[in-house]
Coordinates of C-alpha atoms in Angstrom, one line a residue:
M1 CA 140.1 21.8 112.3
K2 CA 139.7 25.1 113.4
R3 CA 136.0 26.2 114.2
S4 CA 134.9 29.3 112.3
F5 CA 134.6 32.3 114.7
T6 CA 130.8 32.3 113.8
A7 CA 130.5 28.9 114.5
L8 CA 132.1 29.4 118.0
L9 CA 129.6 32.5 118.5
A10 CA 126.6 30.2 117.6
G11 CA 127.9 27.9 120.1
L12 CA 128.3 30.5 122.9
A13 CA 124.8 31.9 122.0
F14 CA 123.2 27.9 122.1
T15 CA 124.6 27.6 125.7
V16 CA 123.3 30.9 126.8
V17 CA 119.9 29.8 125.3
A18 CA 120.0 26.0 126.7
Q19 CA 121.1 27.4 130.2
A20 CA 118.0 30.1 130.5
K21 CA 115.1 29.1 132.6
E22 CA 111.3 29.6 132.9
V23 CA 110.7 30.4 136.5
T24 CA 107.5 31.1 138.5
L25 CA 107.2 32.7 141.8
L26 CA 104.3 33.5 143.7
N27 CA 104.0 36.7 146.0
V28 CA 101.0 36.3 148.4
S29 CA 100.1 39.8 149.6
Y30 CA 97.6 42.1 151.3
D31 CA 94.7 44.2 150.0
P32 CA 95.6 47.1 148.6
T33 CA 99.0 46.1 146.8
R34 CA 97.7 44.7 143.4
E35 CA 98.6 47.9 141.5
L36 CA 101.9 48.4 143.3
Y37 CA 103.0 44.9 142.2
Q38 CA 101.7 44.9 138.7
Q39 CA 104.1 47.6 138.1
I40 CA 106.8 46.1 140.5
N41 CA 106.7 42.5 138.7
A42 CA 107.0 44.7 135.3
A43 CA 110.1 46.0 136.2
F44 CA 112.0 43.3 138.1
V45 CA 110.8 40.6 135.5
A46 CA 112.5 42.9 132.7
D47 CA 115.5 43.2 135.0
W48 CA 116.1 39.5 135.7
K49 CA 115.7 38.6 131.9
V50 CA 118.7 41.3 131.2
K51 CA 120.6 39.8 134.0
T52 CA 120.1 36.1 133.8
G53 CA 118.0 35.4 130.2
D54 CA 115.4 33.7 132.6
T55 CA 112.1 34.2 131.5
L56 CA 110.1 34.8 135.0
T57 CA 106.4 34.9 135.3
I58 CA 105.2 36.4 138.9
K59 CA 101.8 35.5 140.2
Q60 CA 100.1 37.6 142.8
S61 CA 97.5 36.6 145.5
H62 CA 95.8 39.5 147.5
G63 CA 93.2 39.3 150.2
G64 CA 93.3 40.4 153.9
S65 CA 97.0 40.0 155.6
S66 CA 95.9 37.8 158.3
K67 CA 93.6 35.5 155.7
Q68 CA 96.7 35.5 153.7
A69 CA 99.1 34.4 156.1
R70 CA 96.3 32.0 157.4
S71 CA 96.2 30.5 153.7
I72 CA 100.2 29.9 153.5
I73 CA 100.3 28.3 157.1
D74 CA 97.2 26.1 155.7
G75 CA 99.5 25.2 152.2
L76 CA 99.2 28.1 149.5
D77 CA 102.5 28.1 147.8
A78 CA 104.1 31.4 148.4
D79 CA 107.6 31.7 147.6
V80 CA 107.2 35.7 149.3
A81 CA 104.9 37.1 151.6
T82 CA 104.4 41.1 151.3
L83 CA 101.8 41.5 154.1
G84 CA 100.4 44.4 156.0
I85 CA 102.0 43.8 159.5
A86 CA 104.6 41.9 160.7
S87 CA 102.8 39.9 163.3
D88 CA 101.4 38.0 160.2
I89 CA 104.9 36.9 159.2
D90 CA 105.7 35.8 162.7
A91 CA 102.8 33.7 162.4
L92 CA 104.3 31.8 159.5
H93 CA 107.4 30.8 162.0
N94 CA 105.2 30.2 164.9
N95 CA 102.7 28.0 163.0
G96 CA 104.8 25.3 160.9
D97 CA 108.2 27.0 160.8
L98 CA 107.8 28.5 157.5
L99 CA 110.7 30.8 157.8
P100 CA 113.2 31.7 160.6
A101 CA 112.0 33.7 163.7
E102 CA 114.8 36.1 162.9
W103 CA 113.4 36.8 159.5
Q104 CA 113.0 40.5 159.6
S105 CA 116.8 40.8 160.5
R106 CA 117.6 39.6 156.9
L107 CA 116.6 42.6 154.7
P108 CA 117.1 46.6 155.7
S109 CA 114.5 48.4 157.8
D110 CA 113.3 45.5 159.4
S111 CA 112.4 44.1 156.1
T112 CA 110.1 46.9 155.4
P113 CA 110.9 48.4 151.8
Y114 CA 108.3 51.3 152.3
T115 CA 105.5 52.6 154.7
S116 CA 102.3 54.0 154.9
T117 CA 99.9 55.8 157.4
I118 CA 96.5 55.8 157.9
V119 CA 93.9 58.8 156.5
L120 CA 90.4 59.6 156.1
L121 CA 88.7 59.5 152.9
V122 CA 85.0 61.5 152.8
R123 CA 82.8 62.4 150.3
K124 CA 83.5 65.5 147.7
G125 CA 83.2 68.8 150.0
N126 CA 83.3 66.9 153.4
P127 CA 79.2 67.3 153.8
K128 CA 79.7 65.7 157.5
G129 CA 82.8 68.2 158.2
I130 CA 84.9 65.2 159.4
K131 CA 88.3 66.8 160.5
D132 CA 89.8 64.5 163.0
W133 CA 89.6 61.2 164.7
A134 CA 87.0 62.8 167.2
D135 CA 84.4 63.5 164.6
L136 CA 84.3 59.6 163.8
I137 CA 82.5 58.7 167.0
K138 CA 79.7 61.6 166.6
P139 CA 76.0 60.4 166.0
G140 CA 75.1 59.6 162.8
I141 CA 78.5 59.4 161.1
A142 CA 78.9 56.1 159.5
V143 CA 82.6 54.8 159.6
I144 CA 84.1 52.4 157.2
T145 CA 86.9 50.5 158.1
P146 CA 87.7 46.4 157.9
N147 CA 87.8 43.8 160.5
P148 CA 91.0 43.9 162.5
K149 CA 90.7 39.9 162.9
T150 CA 91.5 39.5 159.0
S151 CA 93.2 42.6 158.0
A152 CA 96.3 44.4 158.7
G153 CA 95.0 47.9 157.6
A154 CA 92.1 47.7 160.0
R155 CA 95.0 46.9 162.8
W156 CA 96.6 50.2 161.8
N157 CA 93.5 51.8 161.7
F158 CA 92.6 50.5 165.4
L159 CA 95.8 51.9 166.7
A160 CA 95.8 54.8 165.1
A161 CA 92.4 55.7 166.5
W162 CA 93.4 54.2 170.2
A163 CA 96.8 56.4 169.8
Y164 CA 94.6 59.8 169.2
A165 CA 92.5 59.0 172.1
L166 CA 95.0 57.9 174.5
K167 CA 96.5 61.6 173.8
A168 CA 93.2 63.2 173.7
N169 CA 92.5 61.6 177.2
A170 CA 95.9 62.1 179.0
N171 CA 96.8 58.5 178.5
D172 CA 93.8 57.1 180.3
E173 CA 93.2 53.4 178.6
G174 CA 89.6 53.6 180.0
R175 CA 88.7 56.3 178.1
A176 CA 90.8 55.2 175.1
R177 CA 88.7 52.0 175.3
E178 CA 85.0 54.1 175.6
F179 CA 86.3 56.2 172.5
I180 CA 87.0 53.2 170.4
A181 CA 83.6 51.5 171.6
K182 CA 81.8 54.8 170.5
L183 CA 83.8 54.7 167.0
Y184 CA 82.7 50.8 166.1
K185 CA 79.2 51.4 167.1
N186 CA 79.5 53.9 164.0
V187 CA 80.9 51.0 161.8
P188 CA 77.8 49.4 159.8
V189 CA 79.8 46.8 158.5
L190 CA 83.1 45.3 158.9
D191 CA 84.6 43.7 155.5
S192 CA 87.2 41.4 155.6
G193 CA 90.1 43.4 153.7
A194 CA 91.1 47.0 153.1
R195 CA 90.2 46.7 149.3
G196 CA 86.6 45.1 150.1
A197 CA 86.3 48.6 152.6
T198 CA 87.4 50.8 149.6
L199 CA 84.5 49.3 147.4
T200 CA 81.8 49.0 150.1
F201 CA 82.7 53.3 150.6
A202 CA 83.6 54.2 147.1
Q203 CA 81.3 51.7 144.8
R204 CA 79.0 51.0 146.9
G205 CA 78.3 54.5 148.5
V206 CA 78.3 52.9 151.8
G207 CA 79.4 55.3 154.7
D208 CA 80.4 58.8 155.4
V209 CA 84.2 58.0 156.0
L210 CA 86.5 55.7 155.1
I211 CA 89.4 55.0 157.4
S212 CA 91.9 53.8 155.0
W213 CA 95.9 53.2 154.0
E214 CA 97.3 56.4 152.7
S215 CA 97.7 54.8 149.2
E216 CA 94.1 52.9 149.2
A217 CA 93.1 56.6 149.7
Y218 CA 94.6 58.3 146.7
L219 CA 93.7 55.0 144.6
A220 CA 90.1 55.4 145.5
Q221 CA 90.4 59.1 144.0
K222 CA 92.3 57.7 140.9
E223 CA 89.8 54.8 140.4
F224 CA 86.5 56.3 141.2
G225 CA 87.1 60.4 140.5
A226 CA 88.9 62.9 142.4
D227 CA 85.6 64.9 142.1
K228 CA 83.9 62.3 144.3
F229 CA 86.1 62.0 147.5
D230 CA 88.7 64.3 149.4
I231 CA 91.3 63.0 151.7
V232 CA 91.7 64.4 155.3
A233 CA 95.1 63.9 157.1
P234 CA 94.2 63.3 160.9
S235 CA 95.9 65.4 163.5
L236 CA 98.1 62.3 164.4
S237 CA 98.1 58.8 162.6
I238 CA 100.7 55.5 162.9
L239 CA 103.7 54.8 161.0
A240 CA 102.4 51.7 159.3
Q241 CA 105.2 49.5 158.3
P242 CA 104.4 46.4 155.8
P243 CA 107.2 43.8 155.6
V244 CA 108.2 41.6 153.4
A245 CA 109.9 38.0 153.5
V246 CA 111.2 34.8 151.8
I247 CA 109.0 31.8 152.6
D248 CA 112.2 29.2 153.2
K249 CA 110.2 26.2 153.3
N250 CA 108.7 26.9 149.9
V251 CA 111.8 28.4 148.0
K252 CA 113.8 25.3 148.8
K253 CA 111.3 23.0 147.6
H254 CA 110.8 25.4 144.6
G255 CA 114.4 26.1 143.9
T256 CA 113.7 29.7 143.6
E257 CA 115.7 30.8 146.8
N258 CA 118.2 33.3 144.9
I259 CA 115.0 34.6 142.6
A260 CA 112.9 35.1 145.4
E261 CA 115.5 37.1 147.6
A262 CA 116.8 38.8 144.4
Y263 CA 112.9 40.1 144.3
L264 CA 112.8 41.5 147.4
R265 CA 115.6 43.3 147.3
F266 CA 114.9 44.9 144.1
L267 CA 112.0 46.7 146.0
Y268 CA 115.1 48.7 147.9
T269 CA 116.5 49.7 144.4
P270 CA 115.9 53.3 143.0
Q271 CA 114.0 52.2 140.2
A272 CA 111.5 50.2 142.3
Q273 CA 111.4 53.1 145.2
E274 CA 110.1 55.6 142.1
I275 CA 107.6 53.0 141.1
I276 CA 106.7 53.0 145.1
A277 CA 106.0 56.6 145.7
G278 CA 104.0 56.6 142.3
N279 CA 101.7 54.5 144.3
H280 CA 101.5 56.6 146.9
Y281 CA 103.5 54.4 149.3
R282 CA 106.4 56.3 151.2
P283 CA 109.5 55.1 150.0
L284 CA 112.5 54.5 152.2
D285 CA 115.2 56.0 149.5
P286 CA 116.3 59.4 150.7
A287 CA 116.7 61.1 147.2
V288 CA 113.3 59.6 146.3
A289 CA 111.6 60.3 149.1
A290 CA 113.1 64.2 148.5
R291 CA 111.5 64.2 145.0
H292 CA 108.1 63.2 146.2
A293 CA 107.7 64.9 149.7
K294 CA 105.2 67.3 148.1
D295 CA 103.0 64.2 147.8
F296 CA 102.9 63.2 151.3
P297 CA 101.5 65.4 153.8
K298 CA 103.7 66.0 157.3
I299 CA 101.5 64.3 160.3
E300 CA 102.3 63.3 163.9
L301 CA 103.1 59.5 163.4
V302 CA 103.0 57.1 166.4
T303 CA 105.0 53.9 165.8
I304 CA 104.0 50.2 166.7
Q305 CA 107.1 50.3 169.2
Q306 CA 105.1 52.9 171.4
F307 CA 102.6 49.8 171.8
G308 CA 105.4 47.5 173.0
G309 CA 105.8 46.3 169.3
W310 CA 103.6 43.8 167.5
K311 CA 104.3 41.0 169.9
V312 CA 102.9 42.8 172.7
A313 CA 100.0 44.8 170.7
Q314 CA 98.5 41.8 168.7
P315 CA 97.7 39.7 171.4
K316 CA 96.5 42.6 173.5
F317 CA 94.3 44.1 171.1
F318 CA 93.4 41.6 168.5
G319 CA 94.1 38.4 169.9
D320 CA 91.1 35.9 171.2
E321 CA 89.3 37.7 174.1
G322 CA 91.6 41.0 173.3
V323 CA 90.6 44.6 173.6
F324 CA 88.6 44.6 170.0
D325 CA 87.0 41.3 171.2
Q326 CA 85.7 42.8 174.3
I327 CA 84.9 46.1 172.9
Y328 CA 82.8 44.4 169.7
K329 CA 81.5 41.9 171.7
A330 CA 80.3 44.1 174.4
P331 CA 77.2 45.9 174.4
N332 CA 77.9 49.4 172.7
P333 CA 77.5 52.6 175.3

């Protein structure tokens, strides 16, 4: 006997429901992206539900970028890493072969779905008259920045200041080193990550100026009050490029390869790019960038390539006995 049309539909619906899955992803990220990924995750979970019927849960982990990379190496079961610098994801290949050496070629723009830069956050009215990097080495200026050994943001901060010092001193590295040593002499505490540094400055009231991700500076104004802080765009900064990657070894174990890749590719969609821009990260999508152009001041930006890329900059400046160790351990001038 032929099945009724209603019964057939019911059978198909049962098949769809039976095939739907509950899936969990873990995104291990750096300090300032908590709010960004809360919004990205909600959008992607809804999109994935419509496309597949699967119920997806995305868990987040945040901390200093290099500390997060070390946690993954030590066994934190990340499906994806969305870290602050490429060298921290390189470390996942170099220590345990968790993903291929050519991971950066697998997604557009060297696996960097958005960019940022480094700005200066000061107390409202700018009572210390801080206008550029040169003001940060003046006596009596307390500068808040995190530790470059554990924080990606801190490394971008360091290189932005170094680039300014080079330009101001006819590319004399000796004088740039002296400039950076004076800057760190004015740093009363090194937090392990960018969010910790923001809380030290904005919540605890320590310091005259915070060297900050642009997105984090705007978030501080939003969270603690625009009437409490001003953002100073320096004359020169750096193009910060936080990359993303699927952790191959873990997703194969979890059976989440396709979902993890779809999640990262979603970051490049117009929908996600609007969320990115709304969180004061600089979007890659030209149409989205054009709509938000007024939100991002034009600053002269150097790139990591001008330092030889992270494979050169990481050991030179931040490796054991690198420039930072030499400056920070040496007696201050």
